[in-house]
Amino acid sequence: MDFEILILGSDANAYYMARCAFEAYHKKAYLIGKERLAFTKFSNILNITYEPHIWEEKEFLHVLEKFAQEHSNKKIILISTNETYTEFISKNKGKISKSYIYNYPSIEIIKSLTNKETFYKTYKNSSLTFPETIYFDCKNKTNILSSLTYPVVVKPANVVEYNHLKFSGKNKIYKVNNQKELYDIIKKIKNGGYQDKLIIQEFIPGDDSNLFDAVIYANQKGKVEFMSFAQIGLQERTNSMVGNAAVLINGFNTTKGDVLKQSKNIKKFMENIHYQGFAEIDMKYDYRDNTFKVLEINARQGRCSYYVSALGKNLVKTIVDDCLYDLPKEYEFLNQQVLLSFVPKGIIKKYIKNKLFKKQALKMWKSVIKPMQAPSDKNIKRFLMLHKRWWHYYKEYKNSYWK
């Protein structure tokens, strides 16, 4: 059956999904993004256009309808790369053209995961474990309890609202060392226009190698088909990117955490809530009680999820096989070792603190997966841009606010 692939976004997530489409079907996916980003520039494996108002729901629906009319003789695989698009798709299932094929959960489930306050409160008695958390309402002047133990992590509960804001000093998440810093950050966020709840959460001790990433795909029937489980050695360091993996190894674990037990907990949780589609689960291992604490669940594939394709599960083909061809698959836990890196080898040598992880990453470097560098994407401008970006990482890590 002939079909087209439409990816919503222009970031790293959008690029590697287009790469998956090209590697699986040798065809260029269509991308529609809000703005021009470096990740998808100068590429020969995708077709991209820009709609500056696509983050407005009415315009979003108009753009999808226009694209469907332009490809009226084909089915269209529809793929979201961020929370805004995912919510729009799920919320408007009855309004989106029948030409589109996609797999996302109900808007109620998406909102229960995307809003961090709702997430922690709704699922506190589930099979998952969470960090200790309190909530601050930016609309009132309630003081934070002086009994807080520092450091703490501060992040927005309403990710969609926060992502649409621009203000000086805006970070994705904040690590706070004392009460004065806490009040200063709250003031900055409120002055930037954010009016919803803030999450104030215990900082789980340990360096970046205590962070873990899992990717699952649940088919249209709500059954999990596969799950990865990767240890992160290093996270990104820019204001908007802290919390995203820069280096990870799937099937590797230097902690005492029971990965198999946690994977079963995640599978049980996702099937119990009748989840559908891709999800990325961010966790941090807490050596104080030997548990994996879930930080968030993204209702889509994550920025670093391309490594799943290297494990034999091409992300786009997974959607096509399930949603277009209705091909059932048995559950598989992906425990093969694969190294993924967004940063050069020198950053690994200098900044990864976990010696065992660093040794393994350097050992595997010859077969490293670089999501932004598809071998089939031969464009000298892109080659030069990406290598300039690699060298720029040294400056980012040296000057990072996140220590």
Phi, psi and omega in degrees: 000129180281142181205163173247163179237122179245120179250129181264111181138167179221020184262194181298320178302314180296320181297310185288336173291322174296322176298317177301317179298317182292320182289330181276322190233001180053040178225152180277127173282156172267135176240137171236119183239163178285323183208163181283121177239152186298329185303327184249012179281151172056037181258140177260004184246015180207160174245121185233139173229166185234136176233099188298342182251019186289346175278003172261128191303316181297317179291324177304311180294323178296317180297317179295319180295318179298316180295319179298320178295325180287342180230048189292343183265008184225155168283153183231120175280119185254126185230126177265151177236003175209173187296323182299309180296320180299315179296317180300317181296309184295320182293331188245032182303328180280345183258341183280140182309143179293350177292335185277138177239127182203170181218097177226151179288178179295159179297330179295317178293317180301313180294328179291339178263319186290317177280116189295325178296311179300319181301306183294322182285319183294321189248022183296336180255021181273190179282358180263157177244139184236159173292159174296133190219141168233168188233137179240126181269116182292349181275347179238178185249026179298132179284148174284140180302133181288352182275005178301140176263125183259155004282160174230165176249134178243133178207158181288142173285321182264090185295321182297311178300316184295320181297336182275355182264150174228124177203157182296133179082013180288126175242157176293314174220160183234134171259124189243132186257344180201175185292323179299314177300320181299312181293324179296319181290318177300317179298317180298316181294317179296317178294337177282354175109358181281130187235010182257200183279152171248143175267125174244116195229145176303141174273115179287125185296158178118153181281189186298336182287357172272357177272144180224154181230131174235140176240131177235156168233123175252127185286183184299338179271000178083017178259131180288124182269326177202163177212135172261170176203104189242141172271133179267133178263335184203137174254165178296164187235356179281163185307319185269357189241349177305135185106344176263138181291137173257327178219132176212158174231118175285147177072023182228142184202115179262002180265181175265009181290142181273094184297317182297319178297315180295322179297323177292322177299317181295313180301314179299315180298310184296322179285328178294327179270003178062046179289150176224140176097193179280149171212148175242131182248120178262131183224160169227132179283130180252105184289349179292329178227012177057043177235157172266116178268125180281125179269318178195161172235118178270129184277055181181172170294149183269179183297329184256012190287358181301334182301338178296325177296323178292344177268010176093010181239076178305124189295320180288317178299326177302315179294315182298313182299322182282307192272331180264318185255352177053053180262107181290145180224144177286151180297140178222129174267120187271101184246010176291150181276126176220134177259128174240139178214136171266349188243160180288166183302325181297327178292320178299314181298322188271324193248344177284124185274328182286111186295322179293318178295314181302315180301317181292319180298317180292325177295324183268002190301327182298336180247022183300143175264125178245102189303327185274358185238081177285126180304330181279352183266080187264100178214119186299325179295319179292319179303312181293320180297315182293322179289326174296320178297319180300316180290331180293336179302326181299320178293318181298316181289324179295321187257012186294144175284338186266111182247000000 
